[in-house]
Amino acid sequence: MDADTVRRSTALLTDRYELTMLQAALRSGAAHRRSVFEVFTRRLPNGRRYGVLAGVGRVLDAVEDFRFTTPQLDWLADQKVVDETTLRYLADYRFSGDIHGYPEGEVYFPGSPLLTVEGSFAEAVILETLILSILNHDSAIAAAASRMTSAAGGRPCIEMGARRAHEDAAVSAARAAYVAGFGATSDLAAGFTYGIPTTGTAAHAFTLLHDSERDAFTAQIDSMGRGTTLLVDTYDLNEAVRTAVEVAGPGLGAVRIDSGDLTLLAHRVRRQLDELGATGTRIIVTSDLDEYAIAALAAAPVDGYGVGTSLVTGSGEPTCAMVYKLVARATAPDGPLVSVAKRSAGAKSSVGGRKWAARQPDAEGVAAAEVVGTGPVPAELEPYLLHVPLIRGGKVVGREPLAAARDRHLRVRDSLPLSATQLSKGEPVLPTELRLAP
Amino acid sequence: MDADTVRRSTALLTDRYELTMLQAALRSGAAHRRSVFEVFTRRLPNGRRYGVLAGVGRVLDAVEDFRFTTPQLDWLADQKVVDETTLRYLADYRFSGDIHGYPEGEVYFPGSPLLTVEGSFAEAVILETLILSILNHDSAIAAAASRMTSAAGGRPCIEMGARRAHEDAAVSAARAAYVAGFGATSDLAAGFTYGIPTTGTAAHAFTLLHDSERDAFTAQIDSMGRGTTLLVDTYDLNEAVRTAVEVAGPGLGAVRIDSGDLTLLAHRVRRQLDELGATGTRIIVTSDLDEYAIAALAAAPVDGYGVGTSLVTGSGEPTCAMVYKLVARATAPDGPLVSVAKRSAGAKSSVGGRKWAARQPDAEGVAAAEVVGTGPVPAELEPYLLHVPLIRGGKVVGREPLAAARDRHLRVRDSLPLSATQLSKGEPVLPTELRLAP
């Protein structure tokens, strides 16, 4: 991609200290030391059994678009954020290093080396904030979404949380939910940007706008056809269902219930629909659902779940704790790498060295351990290595269709021990085994 | 703003059902009924004492930029989201109605009519998703930020959560935190976009990059001067502080502690700095702070707080529960308004009618009640009305500098009863009194 076709600059989506470190390192000469940064997390949140990596495709776009525009450089100069030498470096900035890591949709565990960014310190350090923003957000949504699609069994889940999230985060949330198995989104921008199927018919306002519920249903059927979904809880549910079938006939596509005791109401509405001959009319429920509510509805006659707030807020865990740490660096641009690690506070220490990772299966092919190591890869683990090349010499090599990430997630989730999909709190479903070279 | 200078189109940041409702209403003729939509929330989250409205200025920009581009219209046509008539309506769409509401930085309570959007059903309904996205996100951050700045007393708070939030949400989060009293942000895009002061010096990676901590400190001082902030917890804290003062001299600007028992360490580092003669060197702490940790550090010798994760995730409440409801509509484009309200499920019902709101003070001038009514405003409440005009006849009239919203928030917070700033859970600090016209 040449400079003219940059989608938009992502370069200022960056903490100021990345640029001041760059300036100081350019001055000390250390900026050109070959460096390896690693993205990992020390824990899964809140007793979750596995994490879900999402946002990798967005990282690739964002690194490509990490170019400083003239107005941005002028602003940095004007604000004296960095000096002339650094501004010149930034003006020419293009990431020229390598990134490899877990592919999108993969699951992960504490210590999984999710992304390895290798290049000069200068070019790698300034990507920290942006890469973490994307992965921490998108993976938090995907982790919650995966629990929901798992709880829903084969029933379709629809993402409809845009109004509860930042307007741009909502688009990425729809994308992450899709990776984790959601079938559609309410968010038009997510459809436009990522080709995710969009869905939606009407809100209570549409019923209130008309002089009667019958007028509203008639107007909707007239415009969208009998296959549409009618919202039946604006006034009296029983009356609304009767009116809906009267207006649309027994071929009505679906009704949506957005309040009340959903289990009870789903049974009642199903019975009523069947009595009215609308045996093929589906029931969609959409009121403050999360993975627990979805699981509780497993035995209710529900045909689809619309999930909003709890999805886009990560169901209690709106961000991941991924960090971006320097794990190795040379003392010269082409010198040998030396492992480095912070060693001050126990809880925040990390393991130095460039890592590989493999997911070792048991005899039945079920995943048994996340093995993370430094040094040579043991031959028996070669077939199970997790890293794929994403960027090589600055060029994106790991782009894939979103559907590939979605397929991968569903396939990989199926390969985990059955306890992975328990909703209760517990330990990560796989242990992380460290195999450090001496 | 004419079409050429639209910053970027916000029109697809919209749930699909807004457009399908529009289509059905255009067809039924109800689309042109004059309508009033209201943004409000039924509750404050988690025992909070007050809410903080943020994002109003962003709403004004977003409504101005709500224009459908040709590629967007082509996509809507291609995907058959709406019909030809609706596409023509969207191609010409410009909001031409009125918006008034609480000004940015104001506090609010359950039932406060935060924004009133008035126009045809067609032009007002399709703004729902976007307006809610902005206000629900930004107000969630501002509410958490206000608790933090209040707990910090006069000590400065720095927003540094970009890496824990979606990259674009992070910019808005920095803005919302500034409205609620934060003094600076780490996020360069927030500085570039909104003029918020930015700050930051170095991470652990900078120390690890160099051959010794002394080399790193020397490089940083050399580049940024003695007034910089040195990060002192990469290896041994005590040694680092000694090295820092040796390298920088007693005129060192600040040290930053990013791990460990901050109260204990702050006391220890303060004593050490004082013994080394660095009595003016400030101590900045930045490890997983929230409002409770900040309050707990009140007696520690700390000079500033950097807050990340818990700020950008709303300290446990990453979104607000604001809704956008049709509260009145005419039966003709110029007919008289009729109150409307959903009345199905108790918990989700709402109060119909166009509202006014006033904050009634007691004899000492302390806020005593949030009075929300329909019909004529009682004369004694006239001086305390809260709504300001924001958009009139489609033209933005309520734009103001961000500093004005920030000043307003700090002033309004001071006018609340003292119990407003208690961190413990409780009832909203003001009761909401309804005065409905018969």
PDB file of C-alpha atoms in Angstrom, chain A residues 8 11-25 27-31 33-35 37 58 62 68-69 71-72 75-76 79 81 83 121 125 128-130 132-134 136-138 160-173 185-193 195-196 198-212 215 219-220 222-224 232-237 256 258-260 286-288 309 313 318-326 329-331 340-345 348, chain B residues 8 11-25 27-31 33-35 37 58 62 68-69 71-72 75-76 79 81 83 121 125 128-130 132-134 136-138 160-173 185-193 195-196 198-212 215 219-220 222-224 232-237 256 258-260 286-288 309 313 318-326 329-331 340-345 348:
ATOM      1  CA  ARG A   8      -6.373   6.743   7.595  1.00  0.00           C
ATOM      2  CA  ALA A  11      -0.007   6.910  14.103  1.00  0.00           C
ATOM      3  CA  LEU A  12      -1.309   9.206  16.824  1.00  0.00           C
ATOM      4  CA  LEU A  13      -3.353   6.464  18.508  1.00  0.00           C
ATOM      5  CA  THR A  14      -0.261   6.215  20.621  1.00  0.00           C
ATOM      6  CA  ASP A  15       0.833   7.089  24.118  1.00  0.00           C
ATOM      7  CA  ARG A  16       3.122  10.070  24.250  1.00  0.00           C
ATOM      8  CA  TYR A  17       5.797   8.118  26.081  1.00  0.00           C
ATOM      9  CA  GLU A  18       6.378   5.873  23.067  1.00  0.00           C
ATOM     10  CA  LEU A  19       7.642   8.916  21.165  1.00  0.00           C
ATOM     11  CA  THR A  20       9.660  10.370  24.021  1.00  0.00           C
ATOM     12  CA  MET A  21      11.340   6.978  24.537  1.00  0.00           C
ATOM     13  CA  LEU A  22      12.058   6.950  20.831  1.00  0.00           C
ATOM     14  CA  GLN A  23      13.654  10.389  21.030  1.00  0.00           C
ATOM     15  CA  ALA A  24      15.852   9.434  23.982  1.00  0.00           C
ATOM     16  CA  ALA A  25      16.852   6.163  22.333  1.00  0.00           C
ATOM     17  CA  ARG A  27      19.937  10.160  21.046  1.00  0.00           C
ATOM     18  CA  SER A  28      21.568   7.384  23.089  1.00  0.00           C
ATOM     19  CA  GLY A  29      22.000   5.266  19.970  1.00  0.00           C
ATOM     20  CA  ALA A  30      20.059   2.367  21.475  1.00  0.00           C
ATOM     21  CA  ALA A  31      17.106   2.983  19.155  1.00  0.00           C
ATOM     22  CA  ARG A  33      19.224  -2.256  18.673  1.00  0.00           C
ATOM     23  CA  ARG A  34      17.346  -5.234  17.329  1.00  0.00           C
ATOM     24  CA  SER A  35      14.481  -5.903  19.737  1.00  0.00           C
ATOM     25  CA  PHE A  37       8.477  -7.408  21.962  1.00  0.00           C
ATOM     26  CA  ARG A  58      -7.242  -5.085  12.410  1.00  0.00           C
ATOM     27  CA  ALA A  62      -3.386  -0.540  11.618  1.00  0.00           C
ATOM     28  CA  PHE A  68       2.535  10.250  10.257  1.00  0.00           C
ATOM     29  CA  THR A  69       0.734  12.884   8.199  1.00  0.00           C
ATOM     30  CA  PRO A  71      -0.610  17.960  10.103  1.00  0.00           C
ATOM     31  CA  GLN A  72       0.289  15.390  12.752  1.00  0.00           C
ATOM     32  CA  TRP A  75       1.324  19.354  15.713  1.00  0.00           C
ATOM     33  CA  LEU A  76       4.040  17.235  17.342  1.00  0.00           C
ATOM     34  CA  GLN A  79       3.611  20.956  21.001  1.00  0.00           C
ATOM     35  CA  VAL A  81       6.452  16.472  21.948  1.00  0.00           C
ATOM     36  CA  ASP A  83      12.756  17.069  18.708  1.00  0.00           C
ATOM     37  CA  PHE A 121      13.650  -0.835  19.171  1.00  0.00           C
ATOM     38  CA  VAL A 125       8.288   0.282  20.544  1.00  0.00           C
ATOM     39  CA  GLU A 128       2.780  -0.749  21.590  1.00  0.00           C
ATOM     40  CA  THR A 129      -0.275   1.342  22.396  1.00  0.00           C
ATOM     41  CA  LEU A 130      -2.101   0.728  19.140  1.00  0.00           C
ATOM     42  CA  LEU A 132      -2.659  -3.368  22.716  1.00  0.00           C
ATOM     43  CA  SER A 133      -5.736  -1.179  22.189  1.00  0.00           C
ATOM     44  CA  ILE A 134      -6.927  -3.361  19.357  1.00  0.00           C
ATOM     45  CA  ASN A 136      -7.317  -5.913  24.400  1.00  0.00           C
ATOM     46  CA  HIS A 137     -10.653  -4.610  23.179  1.00  0.00           C
ATOM     47  CA  ASP A 138     -11.459  -7.094  20.472  1.00  0.00           C
ATOM     48  CA  MET A 160     -27.016  -5.581  18.818  1.00  0.00           C
ATOM     49  CA  GLY A 161     -24.966  -3.628  21.324  1.00  0.00           C
ATOM     50  CA  ALA A 162     -23.924  -0.615  19.251  1.00  0.00           C
ATOM     51  CA  ARG A 163     -25.889   1.830  21.384  1.00  0.00           C
ATOM     52  CA  ARG A 164     -24.094   0.681  24.528  1.00  0.00           C
ATOM     53  CA  ALA A 165     -20.569   1.082  23.137  1.00  0.00           C
ATOM     54  CA  HIS A 166     -18.470   3.850  21.663  1.00  0.00           C
ATOM     55  CA  GLU A 167     -19.657   4.220  18.068  1.00  0.00           C
ATOM     56  CA  ASP A 168     -16.377   3.016  16.537  1.00  0.00           C
ATOM     57  CA  ALA A 169     -15.717   0.374  19.158  1.00  0.00           C
ATOM     58  CA  ALA A 170     -19.163  -0.980  18.311  1.00  0.00           C
ATOM     59  CA  VAL A 171     -18.044  -1.774  14.770  1.00  0.00           C
ATOM     60  CA  SER A 172     -15.021  -3.672  16.042  1.00  0.00           C
ATOM     61  CA  ALA A 173     -17.178  -5.389  18.654  1.00  0.00           C
ATOM     62  CA  THR A 185     -25.114  -7.689  13.748  1.00  0.00           C
ATOM     63  CA  SER A 186     -27.469  -4.734  13.964  1.00  0.00           C
ATOM     64  CA  ASP A 187     -24.611  -2.370  13.116  1.00  0.00           C
ATOM     65  CA  LEU A 188     -24.686  -1.183   9.508  1.00  0.00           C
ATOM     66  CA  ALA A 189     -21.091   0.052   9.621  1.00  0.00           C
ATOM     67  CA  ALA A 190     -19.965  -3.458  10.562  1.00  0.00           C
ATOM     68  CA  GLY A 191     -21.767  -4.777   7.515  1.00  0.00           C
ATOM     69  CA  PHE A 192     -20.326  -2.071   5.291  1.00  0.00           C
ATOM     70  CA  THR A 193     -16.782  -2.417   6.605  1.00  0.00           C
ATOM     71  CA  GLY A 195     -19.267  -7.771   5.246  1.00  0.00           C
ATOM     72  CA  ILE A 196     -20.919  -9.140   8.370  1.00  0.00           C
ATOM     73  CA  THR A 198     -26.865  -7.191   9.243  1.00  0.00           C
ATOM     74  CA  THR A 199     -30.337  -7.582  10.642  1.00  0.00           C
ATOM     75  CA  GLY A 200     -33.125  -5.637  12.360  1.00  0.00           C
ATOM     76  CA  THR A 201     -36.725  -4.590  11.752  1.00  0.00           C
ATOM     77  CA  ALA A 202     -38.398  -2.236  14.253  1.00  0.00           C
ATOM     78  CA  ALA A 203     -38.330  -0.745  17.756  1.00  0.00           C
ATOM     79  CA  HIS A 204     -41.114   0.248  20.156  1.00  0.00           C
ATOM     80  CA  ALA A 205     -41.017   3.758  18.709  1.00  0.00           C
ATOM     81  CA  PHE A 206     -42.455   2.441  15.471  1.00  0.00           C
ATOM     82  CA  THR A 207     -45.503   1.069  17.260  1.00  0.00           C
ATOM     83  CA  LEU A 208     -45.915   4.227  19.349  1.00  0.00           C
ATOM     84  CA  LEU A 209     -45.688   6.364  16.212  1.00  0.00           C
ATOM     85  CA  HIS A 210     -48.794   4.821  14.738  1.00  0.00           C
ATOM     86  CA  ASP A 211     -52.344   5.277  15.980  1.00  0.00           C
ATOM     87  CA  SER A 212     -52.638   1.622  16.932  1.00  0.00           C
ATOM     88  CA  ASP A 215     -51.625   0.109  12.127  1.00  0.00           C
ATOM     89  CA  ALA A 219     -47.316  -0.763   7.968  1.00  0.00           C
ATOM     90  CA  GLN A 220     -44.369  -3.009   8.757  1.00  0.00           C
ATOM     91  CA  ASP A 222     -46.662  -3.802   4.003  1.00  0.00           C
ATOM     92  CA  SER A 223     -43.084  -2.547   3.816  1.00  0.00           C
ATOM     93  CA  MET A 224     -41.043  -5.610   4.776  1.00  0.00           C
ATOM     94  CA  VAL A 232     -44.841  -7.695  20.380  1.00  0.00           C
ATOM     95  CA  ASP A 233     -44.255  -6.196  23.823  1.00  0.00           C
ATOM     96  CA  THR A 234     -45.139  -2.529  23.451  1.00  0.00           C
ATOM     97  CA  TYR A 235     -48.574  -2.856  25.070  1.00  0.00           C
ATOM     98  CA  ASP A 236     -50.218  -6.217  25.846  1.00  0.00           C
ATOM     99  CA  LEU A 237     -48.215  -9.221  24.688  1.00  0.00           C
ATOM    100  CA  ARG A 256     -39.528 -10.440  19.182  1.00  0.00           C
ATOM    101  CA  ASP A 258     -37.835  -7.502  24.602  1.00  0.00           C
ATOM    102  CA  SER A 259     -38.930  -7.508  28.261  1.00  0.00           C
ATOM    103  CA  GLY A 260     -40.280  -9.636  31.072  1.00  0.00           C
ATOM    104  CA  THR A 286     -33.561  -9.640  23.281  1.00  0.00           C
ATOM    105  CA  SER A 287     -33.779  -8.317  26.811  1.00  0.00           C
ATOM    106  CA  ASP A 288     -30.500  -7.834  28.696  1.00  0.00           C
ATOM    107  CA  THR A 309     -24.949  -4.543  26.552  1.00  0.00           C
ATOM    108  CA  THR A 313     -18.904  -4.765  27.573  1.00  0.00           C
ATOM    109  CA  PRO A 318     -14.524  -5.122  29.105  1.00  0.00           C
ATOM    110  CA  THR A 319     -10.799  -5.358  28.479  1.00  0.00           C
ATOM    111  CA  CYS A 320      -8.061  -7.954  28.602  1.00  0.00           C
ATOM    112  CA  ALA A 321      -4.880  -7.563  30.564  1.00  0.00           C
ATOM    113  CA  MET A 322      -2.569  -8.027  27.587  1.00  0.00           C
ATOM    114  CA  VAL A 323       0.799  -6.314  27.827  1.00  0.00           C
ATOM    115  CA  TYR A 324       3.530  -5.589  25.275  1.00  0.00           C
ATOM    116  CA  LYS A 325       6.905  -6.301  26.786  1.00  0.00           C
ATOM    117  CA  LEU A 326      10.481  -6.144  25.582  1.00  0.00           C
ATOM    118  CA  ARG A 329      17.296  -7.145  22.451  1.00  0.00           C
ATOM    119  CA  ALA A 330      20.705  -6.984  20.881  1.00  0.00           C
ATOM    120  CA  THR A 331      23.442  -4.568  21.840  1.00  0.00           C
ATOM    121  CA  VAL A 340      15.583  -9.155  29.234  1.00  0.00           C
ATOM    122  CA  ALA A 341      12.825  -8.949  31.839  1.00  0.00           C
ATOM    123  CA  LYS A 342      11.585  -6.614  34.531  1.00  0.00           C
ATOM    124  CA  ARG A 343      12.275  -8.157  37.915  1.00  0.00           C
ATOM    125  CA  SER A 344      11.055  -5.659  40.444  1.00  0.00           C
ATOM    126  CA  ALA A 345       7.591  -6.681  41.633  1.00  0.00           C
ATOM    127  CA  LYS A 348       4.300  -7.877  37.313  1.00  0.00           C
TER     128      LYS A 348
ATOM    129  CA  ARG B   8     -16.380  11.880   7.967  1.00  0.00           C
ATOM    130  CA  ALA B  11     -24.456   7.810   9.022  1.00  0.00           C
ATOM    131  CA  LEU B  12     -23.780   4.068   9.073  1.00  0.00           C
ATOM    132  CA  LEU B  13     -22.966   4.017  12.794  1.00  0.00           C
ATOM    133  CA  THR B  14     -26.592   3.060  13.011  1.00  0.00           C
ATOM    134  CA  ASP B  15     -28.663  -0.015  13.741  1.00  0.00           C
ATOM    135  CA  ARG B  16     -30.284  -1.466  10.686  1.00  0.00           C
ATOM    136  CA  TYR B  17     -33.740  -1.255  12.238  1.00  0.00           C
ATOM    137  CA  GLU B  18     -33.636   2.535  12.242  1.00  0.00           C
ATOM    138  CA  LEU B  19     -33.591   2.444   8.451  1.00  0.00           C
ATOM    139  CA  THR B  20     -36.183  -0.305   8.077  1.00  0.00           C
ATOM    140  CA  MET B  21     -38.510   1.610  10.427  1.00  0.00           C
ATOM    141  CA  LEU B  22     -37.899   4.663   8.307  1.00  0.00           C
ATOM    142  CA  GLN B  23     -38.827   2.759   5.168  1.00  0.00           C
ATOM    143  CA  ALA B  24     -42.033   1.397   6.668  1.00  0.00           C
ATOM    144  CA  ALA B  25     -42.975   4.806   8.052  1.00  0.00           C
ATOM    145  CA  ARG B  27     -44.651   4.006   3.171  1.00  0.00           C
ATOM    146  CA  SER B  28     -47.375   4.333   5.838  1.00  0.00           C
ATOM    147  CA  GLY B  29     -47.051   8.121   5.769  1.00  0.00           C
ATOM    148  CA  ALA B  30     -46.313   8.320   9.495  1.00  0.00           C
ATOM    149  CA  ALA B  31     -42.676   9.237   8.835  1.00  0.00           C
ATOM    150  CA  ARG B  33     -45.383  13.097  11.978  1.00  0.00           C
ATOM    151  CA  ARG B  34     -43.737  15.581  14.269  1.00  0.00           C
ATOM    152  CA  SER B  35     -42.037  13.579  17.021  1.00  0.00           C
ATOM    153  CA  PHE B  37     -37.546  11.643  21.399  1.00  0.00           C
ATOM    154  CA  ARG B  58     -19.344  14.971  20.070  1.00  0.00           C
ATOM    155  CA  ALA B  62     -21.817  13.585  14.757  1.00  0.00           C
ATOM    156  CA  PHE B  68     -24.887   9.329   3.558  1.00  0.00           C
ATOM    157  CA  THR B  69     -22.048   9.047   1.041  1.00  0.00           C
ATOM    158  CA  PRO B  71     -20.571   4.301  -1.523  1.00  0.00           C
ATOM    159  CA  GLN B  72     -22.760   3.907   1.555  1.00  0.00           C
ATOM    160  CA  TRP B  75     -24.041  -0.584  -0.389  1.00  0.00           C
ATOM    161  CA  LEU B  76     -27.487  -0.130   1.201  1.00  0.00           C
ATOM    162  CA  GLN B  79     -27.689  -5.277   0.288  1.00  0.00           C
ATOM    163  CA  VAL B  81     -31.425  -2.858   3.320  1.00  0.00           C
ATOM    164  CA  ASP B  83     -36.022   0.468  -0.971  1.00  0.00           C
ATOM    165  CA  PHE B 121     -40.188  10.860  13.031  1.00  0.00           C
ATOM    166  CA  VAL B 125     -35.507   8.172  14.694  1.00  0.00           C
ATOM    167  CA  GLU B 128     -30.972   6.969  17.942  1.00  0.00           C
ATOM    168  CA  THR B 129     -28.057   4.559  17.753  1.00  0.00           C
ATOM    169  CA  LEU B 130     -25.368   7.148  17.192  1.00  0.00           C
ATOM    170  CA  LEU B 132     -26.806   6.665  22.443  1.00  0.00           C
ATOM    171  CA  SER B 133     -23.406   5.238  21.510  1.00  0.00           C
ATOM    172  CA  ILE B 134     -21.722   8.549  22.183  1.00  0.00           C
ATOM    173  CA  ASN B 136     -23.563   6.030  26.907  1.00  0.00           C
ATOM    174  CA  HIS B 137     -19.822   5.623  26.403  1.00  0.00           C
ATOM    175  CA  ASP B 138     -18.595   9.074  27.230  1.00  0.00           C
ATOM    176  CA  MET B 160      -3.437   6.703  30.542  1.00  0.00           C
ATOM    177  CA  GLY B 161      -5.835   3.941  29.604  1.00  0.00           C
ATOM    178  CA  ALA B 162      -5.536   3.974  25.807  1.00  0.00           C
ATOM    179  CA  ARG B 163      -4.013   0.490  25.658  1.00  0.00           C
ATOM    180  CA  ARG B 164      -6.964  -0.962  27.558  1.00  0.00           C
ATOM    181  CA  ALA B 165      -9.640   0.509  25.320  1.00  0.00           C
ATOM    182  CA  HIS B 166     -10.582   0.390  21.670  1.00  0.00           C
ATOM    183  CA  GLU B 167      -8.197   2.788  19.935  1.00  0.00           C
ATOM    184  CA  ASP B 168     -10.896   5.291  18.967  1.00  0.00           C
ATOM    185  CA  ALA B 169     -12.896   4.921  22.162  1.00  0.00           C
ATOM    186  CA  ALA B 170      -9.652   5.772  23.966  1.00  0.00           C
ATOM    187  CA  VAL B 171      -9.606   9.222  22.385  1.00  0.00           C
ATOM    188  CA  SER B 172     -13.176   9.895  23.498  1.00  0.00           C
ATOM    189  CA  ALA B 173     -12.389   8.469  26.923  1.00  0.00           C
ATOM    190  CA  THR B 185      -3.800  12.277  28.932  1.00  0.00           C
ATOM    191  CA  SER B 186      -1.181   9.937  27.537  1.00  0.00           C
ATOM    192  CA  ASP B 187      -3.106   9.702  24.250  1.00  0.00           C
ATOM    193  CA  LEU B 188      -1.579  11.818  21.488  1.00  0.00           C
ATOM    194  CA  ALA B 189      -4.712  11.646  19.344  1.00  0.00           C
ATOM    195  CA  ALA B 190      -6.693  13.183  22.201  1.00  0.00           C
ATOM    196  CA  GLY B 191      -4.217  16.049  22.274  1.00  0.00           C
ATOM    197  CA  PHE B 192      -4.297  16.450  18.518  1.00  0.00           C
ATOM    198  CA  THR B 193      -8.097  16.239  18.249  1.00  0.00           C
ATOM    199  CA  GLY B 195      -6.289  20.056  22.612  1.00  0.00           C
ATOM    200  CA  ILE B 196      -6.091  18.099  25.859  1.00  0.00           C
ATOM    201  CA  THR B 198      -0.569  15.200  26.834  1.00  0.00           C
ATOM    202  CA  THR B 199       2.077  13.717  29.046  1.00  0.00           C
ATOM    203  CA  GLY B 200       4.421  10.732  29.366  1.00  0.00           C
ATOM    204  CA  THR B 201       8.128   9.944  29.472  1.00  0.00           C
ATOM    205  CA  ALA B 202       9.233   6.281  29.487  1.00  0.00           C
ATOM    206  CA  ALA B 203       8.232   2.655  30.089  1.00  0.00           C
ATOM    207  CA  HIS B 204      10.152  -0.295  31.504  1.00  0.00           C
ATOM    208  CA  ALA B 205      11.182  -1.233  27.971  1.00  0.00           C
ATOM    209  CA  PHE B 206      13.395   1.844  27.843  1.00  0.00           C
ATOM    210  CA  THR B 207      15.339   0.708  30.894  1.00  0.00           C
ATOM    211  CA  LEU B 208      15.569  -2.872  29.626  1.00  0.00           C
ATOM    212  CA  LEU B 209      16.812  -1.651  26.255  1.00  0.00           C
ATOM    213  CA  HIS B 210      19.926  -0.114  27.784  1.00  0.00           C
ATOM    214  CA  ASP B 211      22.844  -1.999  29.295  1.00  0.00           C
ATOM    215  CA  SER B 212      22.113  -0.631  32.747  1.00  0.00           C
ATOM    216  CA  ASP B 215      22.593   4.224  31.119  1.00  0.00           C
ATOM    217  CA  ALA B 219      19.877   8.777  28.163  1.00  0.00           C
ATOM    218  CA  GLN B 220      16.489   9.998  29.317  1.00  0.00           C
ATOM    219  CA  ASP B 222      20.085  13.809  28.268  1.00  0.00           C
ATOM    220  CA  SER B 223      17.073  13.836  25.967  1.00  0.00           C
ATOM    221  CA  MET B 224      14.321  15.270  28.156  1.00  0.00           C
ATOM    222  CA  VAL B 232      12.091   3.573  39.149  1.00  0.00           C
ATOM    223  CA  ASP B 233      10.642   0.090  39.542  1.00  0.00           C
ATOM    224  CA  THR B 234      12.230  -1.963  36.771  1.00  0.00           C
ATOM    225  CA  TYR B 235      14.797  -3.629  39.058  1.00  0.00           C
ATOM    226  CA  ASP B 236      15.433  -2.534  42.644  1.00  0.00           C
ATOM    227  CA  LEU B 237      13.452   0.514  43.735  1.00  0.00           C
ATOM    228  CA  ARG B 256       7.128   7.091  38.850  1.00  0.00           C
ATOM    229  CA  ASP B 258       4.212   1.394  38.766  1.00  0.00           C
ATOM    230  CA  SER B 259       3.960  -1.663  41.028  1.00  0.00           C
ATOM    231  CA  GLY B 260       3.865  -2.833  44.618  1.00  0.00           C
ATOM    232  CA  THR B 286       0.343   4.453  38.284  1.00  0.00           C
ATOM    233  CA  SER B 287      -0.419   0.855  39.138  1.00  0.00           C
ATOM    234  CA  ASP B 288      -4.020  -0.327  38.604  1.00  0.00           C
ATOM    235  CA  THR B 309      -7.811   0.387  33.007  1.00  0.00           C
ATOM    236  CA  THR B 313     -13.756   0.796  31.639  1.00  0.00           C
ATOM    237  CA  PRO B 318     -18.384   0.591  31.188  1.00  0.00           C
ATOM    238  CA  THR B 319     -21.650   1.884  29.777  1.00  0.00           C
ATOM    239  CA  CYS B 320     -24.681   3.811  30.927  1.00  0.00           C
ATOM    240  CA  ALA B 321     -28.227   2.605  30.544  1.00  0.00           C
ATOM    241  CA  MET B 322     -29.409   5.629  28.584  1.00  0.00           C
ATOM    242  CA  VAL B 323     -32.281   5.020  26.195  1.00  0.00           C
ATOM    243  CA  TYR B 324     -33.798   7.091  23.380  1.00  0.00           C
ATOM    244  CA  LYS B 325     -37.564   6.928  23.558  1.00  0.00           C
ATOM    245  CA  LEU B 326     -40.419   8.425  21.585  1.00  0.00           C
ATOM    246  CA  ARG B 329     -45.790  12.693  18.420  1.00  0.00           C
ATOM    247  CA  ALA B 330     -48.352  14.438  16.311  1.00  0.00           C
ATOM    248  CA  THR B 331     -50.787  12.751  13.967  1.00  0.00           C
ATOM    249  CA  VAL B 340     -46.904   8.260  24.066  1.00  0.00           C
ATOM    250  CA  ALA B 341     -45.220   5.602  26.200  1.00  0.00           C
ATOM    251  CA  LYS B 342     -44.571   1.888  26.182  1.00  0.00           C
ATOM    252  CA  ARG B 343     -46.685   0.276  28.906  1.00  0.00           C
ATOM    253  CA  SER B 344     -45.956  -3.416  28.659  1.00  0.00           C
ATOM    254  CA  ALA B 345     -43.378  -4.376  31.273  1.00  0.00           C
ATOM    255  CA  LYS B 348     -39.044  -0.843  31.107  1.00  0.00           C
TER     256      LYS B 348
END
